[in-house]
């Protein structure tokens, strides 16, 4: 059963969600967070980074300009990548060596059919890397059931609303986001 908290401070929302999740056997874990500025978005990425493992899939949803690539830059920085992080819009996929293992950053905006993702090596990424996917809806049924969905919604110049949902095996790990 999905559980939802009302937007509030990051700490109080996470603490409440963790308490509910610890009641046992969750297959889904959700949190809504207000991200009033870029620093809050960075803190979320820093909190998520140590929870990621090879085989994890992080799906970033949101309109153009909602901060998907910015979030990924913060996440990569938190995972030890010091190099400039480019948007994979034209390359479709960029790879990085991180403290969590290899990370493949996909931008599937220009994909016309889910099967095109095979040409990008998405099966290898799902098995051997952390996958961060912008525009994951382009994958259709190829999207794994065990994943983290992060939906970013613009609420102001630098402000965003983040809805985070962990599905399947990864859901339990999101409990560790509690302060």
CSV table of N, CA, C and O in Angstrom, one decimal, residues 78-154:
chain,number,residue,atom,x,y,z
A,78,UNK,N,27.9,14.0,-5.6
A,78,UNK,CA,27.8,13.3,-4.3
A,78,UNK,C,28.4,11.9,-4.4
A,78,UNK,O,28.9,11.3,-3.4
A,79,UNK,N,28.5,11.4,-5.6
A,79,UNK,CA,29.1,10.0,-5.8
A,79,UNK,C,30.6,10.1,-6.3
A,79,UNK,O,31.1,9.2,-6.8
A,80,UNK,N,31.1,11.3,-6.1
A,80,UNK,CA,32.6,11.5,-6.3
A,80,UNK,C,33.0,11.9,-7.7
A,80,UNK,O,34.2,11.8,-8.0
A,81,UNK,N,32.1,12.2,-8.6
A,81,UNK,CA,32.5,12.7,-9.9
A,81,UNK,C,32.8,14.2,-9.9
A,81,UNK,O,31.9,15.0,-9.6
A,82,UNK,N,34.1,14.5,-10.1
A,82,UNK,CA,34.5,15.9,-10.1
A,82,UNK,C,34.4,16.5,-11.4
A,82,UNK,O,34.4,17.8,-11.5
A,83,UNK,N,34.4,15.8,-12.5
A,83,UNK,CA,34.4,16.3,-13.9
A,83,UNK,C,33.1,17.0,-14.1
A,83,UNK,O,32.0,16.8,-13.5
A,84,UNK,N,33.1,17.9,-15.1
A,84,UNK,CA,31.9,18.5,-15.6
A,84,UNK,C,30.9,17.5,-16.1
A,84,UNK,O,31.2,16.5,-16.7
A,85,UNK,N,29.6,17.6,-15.7
A,85,UNK,CA,28.6,16.7,-16.1
A,85,UNK,C,27.7,17.3,-17.1
A,85,UNK,O,27.0,18.3,-16.9
A,86,UNK,N,27.8,16.8,-18.3
A,86,UNK,CA,27.0,17.3,-19.4
A,86,UNK,C,25.6,16.6,-19.5
A,86,UNK,O,25.4,15.5,-19.0
A,87,UNK,N,24.7,17.3,-20.1
A,87,UNK,CA,23.4,16.7,-20.4
A,87,UNK,C,23.6,15.7,-21.5
A,87,UNK,O,24.2,16.0,-22.5
A,88,UNK,N,23.0,14.5,-21.4
A,88,UNK,CA,23.1,13.5,-22.4
A,88,UNK,C,22.1,13.6,-23.5
A,88,UNK,O,21.8,12.7,-24.3
A,89,UNK,N,21.5,14.8,-23.7
A,89,UNK,CA,20.4,15.0,-24.6
A,89,UNK,C,20.8,14.6,-26.0
A,89,UNK,O,20.1,13.9,-26.7
A,90,UNK,N,22.0,14.9,-26.5
A,90,UNK,CA,22.4,14.5,-27.9
A,90,UNK,C,23.1,13.2,-27.9
A,90,UNK,O,23.0,12.5,-28.9
A,91,UNK,N,23.8,12.8,-26.9
A,91,UNK,CA,24.5,11.5,-26.8
A,91,UNK,C,23.5,10.4,-26.4
A,91,UNK,O,23.8,9.2,-26.7
A,92,UNK,N,22.4,10.7,-25.8
A,92,UNK,CA,21.4,9.8,-25.2
A,92,UNK,C,21.9,9.1,-24.0
A,92,UNK,O,21.1,8.8,-23.1
A,93,UNK,N,23.2,8.8,-23.9
A,93,UNK,CA,23.7,8.1,-22.7
A,93,UNK,C,25.1,8.5,-22.4
A,93,UNK,O,25.9,8.7,-23.4
A,94,UNK,N,25.4,8.8,-21.2
A,94,UNK,CA,26.8,9.1,-20.8
A,94,UNK,C,27.1,8.2,-19.6
A,94,UNK,O,26.2,7.9,-18.8
A,95,UNK,N,28.3,7.8,-19.4
A,95,UNK,CA,28.7,6.9,-18.3
A,95,UNK,C,29.8,7.5,-17.4
A,95,UNK,O,30.6,8.3,-17.9
A,96,UNK,N,29.7,7.2,-16.2
A,96,UNK,CA,30.6,7.7,-15.2
A,96,UNK,C,31.1,6.6,-14.2
A,96,UNK,O,30.3,5.7,-13.9
A,97,UNK,N,32.3,6.7,-13.7
A,97,UNK,CA,32.8,5.9,-12.6
A,97,UNK,C,32.5,6.6,-11.4
A,97,UNK,O,32.9,7.8,-11.2
A,98,UNK,N,31.8,6.0,-10.4
A,98,UNK,CA,31.4,6.6,-9.2
A,98,UNK,C,31.7,5.7,-8.0
A,98,UNK,O,32.1,4.6,-8.2
A,99,UNK,N,31.6,6.3,-6.8
A,99,UNK,CA,31.8,5.5,-5.6
A,99,UNK,C,30.8,4.4,-5.4
A,99,UNK,O,31.0,3.4,-4.7
A,100,UNK,N,29.7,4.4,-6.1
A,100,UNK,CA,28.6,3.4,-6.1
A,100,UNK,C,28.8,2.4,-7.2
A,100,UNK,O,28.1,1.4,-7.3
A,101,UNK,N,29.8,2.6,-8.0
A,101,UNK,CA,30.1,1.7,-9.2
A,101,UNK,C,29.8,2.5,-10.4
A,101,UNK,O,29.5,3.7,-10.4
A,102,UNK,N,29.7,1.9,-11.6
A,102,UNK,CA,29.4,2.6,-12.8
A,102,UNK,C,28.0,3.2,-12.8
A,102,UNK,O,27.1,2.6,-12.2
A,103,UNK,N,27.9,4.4,-13.3
A,103,UNK,CA,26.6,5.0,-13.4
A,103,UNK,C,26.3,5.4,-14.9
A,103,UNK,O,27.2,6.1,-15.5
A,104,UNK,N,25.2,5.0,-15.4
A,104,UNK,CA,24.8,5.4,-16.8
A,104,UNK,C,23.7,6.4,-16.7
A,104,UNK,O,22.7,6.1,-16.0
A,105,UNK,N,23.9,7.5,-17.3
A,105,UNK,CA,22.9,8.6,-17.3
A,105,UNK,C,22.2,8.7,-18.7
A,105,UNK,O,22.9,9.0,-19.7
A,106,UNK,N,21.0,8.3,-18.7
A,106,UNK,CA,20.2,8.2,-20.0
A,106,UNK,C,19.3,9.5,-20.1
A,106,UNK,O,18.7,9.8,-19.1
A,107,UNK,N,19.2,10.0,-21.3
A,107,UNK,CA,18.2,11.0,-21.6
A,107,UNK,C,17.4,10.4,-22.8
A,107,UNK,O,18.0,10.4,-23.9
A,108,UNK,N,16.3,10.0,-22.6
A,108,UNK,CA,15.5,9.2,-23.6
A,108,UNK,C,14.5,10.1,-24.3
A,108,UNK,O,13.6,9.6,-25.0
A,109,UNK,N,14.6,11.4,-24.2
A,109,UNK,CA,13.6,12.3,-24.8
A,109,UNK,C,13.4,12.1,-26.3
A,109,UNK,O,12.3,12.1,-26.8
A,110,UNK,N,14.5,11.8,-27.0
A,110,UNK,CA,14.5,11.6,-28.4
A,110,UNK,C,14.2,10.2,-28.9
A,110,UNK,O,14.1,9.9,-30.1
A,111,UNK,N,14.0,9.3,-27.9
A,111,UNK,CA,13.6,7.9,-28.3
A,111,UNK,C,12.2,7.9,-28.9
A,111,UNK,O,11.3,8.5,-28.4
A,112,UNK,N,12.1,7.2,-30.0
A,112,UNK,CA,10.8,7.0,-30.7
A,112,UNK,C,10.1,5.8,-30.3
A,112,UNK,O,8.9,5.7,-30.4
A,113,UNK,N,10.8,4.7,-29.9
A,113,UNK,CA,10.2,3.4,-29.5
A,113,UNK,C,11.1,2.8,-28.4
A,113,UNK,O,12.3,3.0,-28.4
A,114,UNK,N,10.4,2.2,-27.5
A,114,UNK,CA,11.2,1.6,-26.4
A,114,UNK,C,12.3,0.7,-26.8
A,114,UNK,O,13.4,0.6,-26.2
A,115,UNK,N,12.1,-0.1,-27.9
A,115,UNK,CA,13.2,-1.0,-28.3
A,115,UNK,C,14.5,-0.3,-28.7
A,115,UNK,O,15.5,-1.0,-28.7
A,116,UNK,N,14.4,0.9,-29.0
A,116,UNK,CA,15.7,1.7,-29.3
A,116,UNK,C,16.6,1.7,-28.1
A,116,UNK,O,17.8,1.9,-28.3
A,117,UNK,N,16.1,1.6,-26.9
A,117,UNK,CA,16.9,1.6,-25.7
A,117,UNK,C,17.9,0.4,-25.7
A,117,UNK,O,19.0,0.5,-25.1
A,118,UNK,N,17.6,-0.7,-26.4
A,118,UNK,CA,18.5,-1.8,-26.4
A,118,UNK,C,19.8,-1.4,-27.1
A,118,UNK,O,20.9,-1.8,-26.8
A,119,UNK,N,19.7,-0.5,-28.2
A,119,UNK,CA,20.9,-0.1,-28.9
A,119,UNK,C,21.8,0.8,-28.0
A,119,UNK,O,23.0,0.9,-28.3
A,120,UNK,N,21.2,1.3,-26.9
A,120,UNK,CA,22.0,2.1,-26.0
A,120,UNK,C,22.7,1.3,-24.9
A,120,UNK,O,23.4,1.8,-24.1
A,121,UNK,N,22.4,0.0,-24.9
A,121,UNK,CA,22.9,-0.9,-23.9
A,121,UNK,C,22.2,-0.9,-22.6
A,121,UNK,O,22.8,-1.1,-21.5
A,122,UNK,N,20.9,-0.5,-22.6
A,122,UNK,CA,20.2,-0.4,-21.3
A,122,UNK,C,20.1,-1.7,-20.5
A,122,UNK,O,20.1,-1.6,-19.3
A,123,UNK,N,20.1,-2.8,-21.2
A,123,UNK,CA,20.1,-4.1,-20.4
A,123,UNK,C,21.4,-4.2,-19.6
A,123,UNK,O,21.4,-4.7,-18.5
A,124,UNK,N,22.5,-3.8,-20.2
A,124,UNK,CA,23.8,-3.9,-19.5
A,124,UNK,C,23.8,-2.9,-18.3
A,124,UNK,O,24.3,-3.3,-17.3
A,125,UNK,N,23.3,-1.8,-18.6
A,125,UNK,CA,23.2,-0.8,-17.5
A,125,UNK,C,22.3,-1.3,-16.3
A,125,UNK,O,22.7,-1.2,-15.2
A,126,UNK,N,21.2,-1.9,-16.6
A,126,UNK,CA,20.3,-2.4,-15.6
A,126,UNK,C,21.0,-3.5,-14.8
A,126,UNK,O,20.8,-3.6,-13.6
A,127,UNK,N,21.9,-4.3,-15.4
A,127,UNK,CA,22.5,-5.4,-14.7
A,127,UNK,C,23.8,-5.0,-14.0
A,127,UNK,O,24.1,-5.5,-12.9
A,128,UNK,N,24.6,-4.0,-14.6
A,128,UNK,CA,26.0,-3.8,-14.2
A,128,UNK,C,26.3,-2.4,-13.7
A,128,UNK,O,27.4,-2.0,-13.5
A,129,UNK,N,25.2,-1.5,-13.5
A,129,UNK,CA,25.5,-0.1,-13.2
A,129,UNK,C,24.3,0.4,-12.4
A,129,UNK,O,23.2,-0.2,-12.3
A,130,UNK,N,24.4,1.6,-11.9
A,130,UNK,CA,23.3,2.4,-11.4
A,130,UNK,C,22.8,3.1,-12.7
A,130,UNK,O,23.6,3.7,-13.5
A,131,UNK,N,21.5,3.1,-12.9
A,131,UNK,CA,21.0,3.8,-14.1
A,131,UNK,C,20.1,5.0,-13.6
A,131,UNK,O,19.3,4.8,-12.8
A,132,UNK,N,20.4,6.2,-14.2
A,132,UNK,CA,19.6,7.4,-14.0
A,132,UNK,C,19.0,7.7,-15.3
A,132,UNK,O,19.7,7.9,-16.3
A,133,UNK,N,17.7,7.7,-15.4
A,133,UNK,CA,17.0,7.9,-16.6
A,133,UNK,C,16.1,9.1,-16.6
A,133,UNK,O,15.1,9.2,-15.8
A,134,UNK,N,16.4,10.0,-17.5
A,134,UNK,CA,15.5,11.1,-17.8
A,134,UNK,C,14.5,10.7,-18.9
A,134,UNK,O,14.9,10.0,-19.8
A,135,UNK,N,13.2,11.0,-18.7
A,135,UNK,CA,12.2,10.7,-19.7
A,135,UNK,C,12.0,9.2,-19.7
A,135,UNK,O,11.9,8.5,-20.7
A,136,UNK,N,11.9,8.5,-18.5
A,136,UNK,CA,11.7,7.1,-18.4
A,136,UNK,C,10.5,6.5,-19.1
A,136,UNK,O,10.4,5.3,-19.4
A,137,UNK,N,9.4,7.4,-19.2
A,137,UNK,CA,8.2,6.9,-19.8
A,137,UNK,C,8.4,6.4,-21.3
A,137,UNK,O,7.6,5.6,-21.8
A,138,UNK,N,9.5,6.8,-21.9
A,138,UNK,CA,9.9,6.3,-23.2
A,138,UNK,C,10.2,4.8,-23.3
A,138,UNK,O,10.2,4.2,-24.3
A,139,UNK,N,10.4,4.3,-22.1
A,139,UNK,CA,10.8,2.8,-22.0
A,139,UNK,C,9.6,1.9,-22.0
A,139,UNK,O,9.7,0.7,-22.2
A,140,UNK,N,8.4,2.5,-21.7
A,140,UNK,CA,7.2,1.7,-21.7
A,140,UNK,C,7.4,0.5,-20.7
A,140,UNK,O,7.8,0.6,-19.6
A,141,UNK,N,7.1,-0.7,-21.2
A,141,UNK,CA,7.1,-1.9,-20.4
A,141,UNK,C,8.5,-2.4,-20.1
A,141,UNK,O,8.7,-3.3,-19.4
A,142,UNK,N,9.5,-1.8,-20.7
A,142,UNK,CA,10.9,-2.2,-20.4
A,142,UNK,C,11.4,-1.6,-19.1
A,142,UNK,O,12.5,-2.1,-18.6
A,143,UNK,N,10.7,-0.7,-18.5
A,143,UNK,CA,11.0,-0.2,-17.2
A,143,UNK,C,10.9,-1.2,-16.1
A,143,UNK,O,9.9,-1.9,-16.0
A,144,UNK,N,12.0,-1.4,-15.4
A,144,UNK,CA,11.9,-2.5,-14.3
A,144,UNK,C,11.0,-2.1,-13.2
A,144,UNK,O,10.7,-0.9,-12.9
A,145,UNK,N,10.4,-3.1,-12.6
A,145,UNK,CA,9.5,-2.9,-11.5
A,145,UNK,C,10.2,-2.4,-10.2
A,145,UNK,O,9.6,-1.5,-9.6
A,146,UNK,N,11.4,-2.9,-10.0
A,146,UNK,CA,12.2,-2.4,-8.8
A,146,UNK,C,12.9,-1.1,-9.3
A,146,UNK,O,13.8,-1.2,-10.1
A,147,UNK,N,12.5,0.0,-8.8
A,147,UNK,CA,13.1,1.3,-9.2
A,147,UNK,C,12.7,2.4,-8.2
A,147,UNK,O,11.8,2.3,-7.4
A,148,UNK,N,13.4,3.5,-8.4
A,148,UNK,CA,13.1,4.8,-7.7
A,148,UNK,C,12.6,5.8,-8.7
A,148,UNK,O,13.2,6.0,-9.7
A,149,UNK,N,11.4,6.3,-8.5
A,149,UNK,CA,10.8,7.3,-9.4
A,149,UNK,C,10.9,8.6,-8.6
A,149,UNK,O,10.4,8.7,-7.5
A,150,UNK,N,11.5,9.6,-9.2
A,150,UNK,CA,11.5,11.0,-8.7
A,150,UNK,C,10.8,11.9,-9.7
A,150,UNK,O,11.3,12.0,-10.8
A,151,UNK,N,9.7,12.5,-9.3
A,151,UNK,CA,9.1,13.5,-10.1
A,151,UNK,C,9.3,14.9,-9.6
A,151,UNK,O,9.0,15.2,-8.4
A,152,UNK,N,9.9,15.7,-10.4
A,152,UNK,CA,10.2,17.1,-10.1
A,152,UNK,C,9.2,18.0,-10.8
A,152,UNK,O,9.0,18.0,-12.0
A,153,UNK,N,8.6,18.9,-9.9
A,153,UNK,CA,7.6,19.9,-10.4
A,153,UNK,C,8.1,21.2,-10.1
A,153,UNK,O,8.4,21.5,-8.9
A,154,UNK,N,8.0,22.1,-11.1
A,154,UNK,CA,8.5,23.5,-10.8
A,154,UNK,C,7.4,24.2,-10.0
A,154,UNK,O,6.2,24.2,-10.3
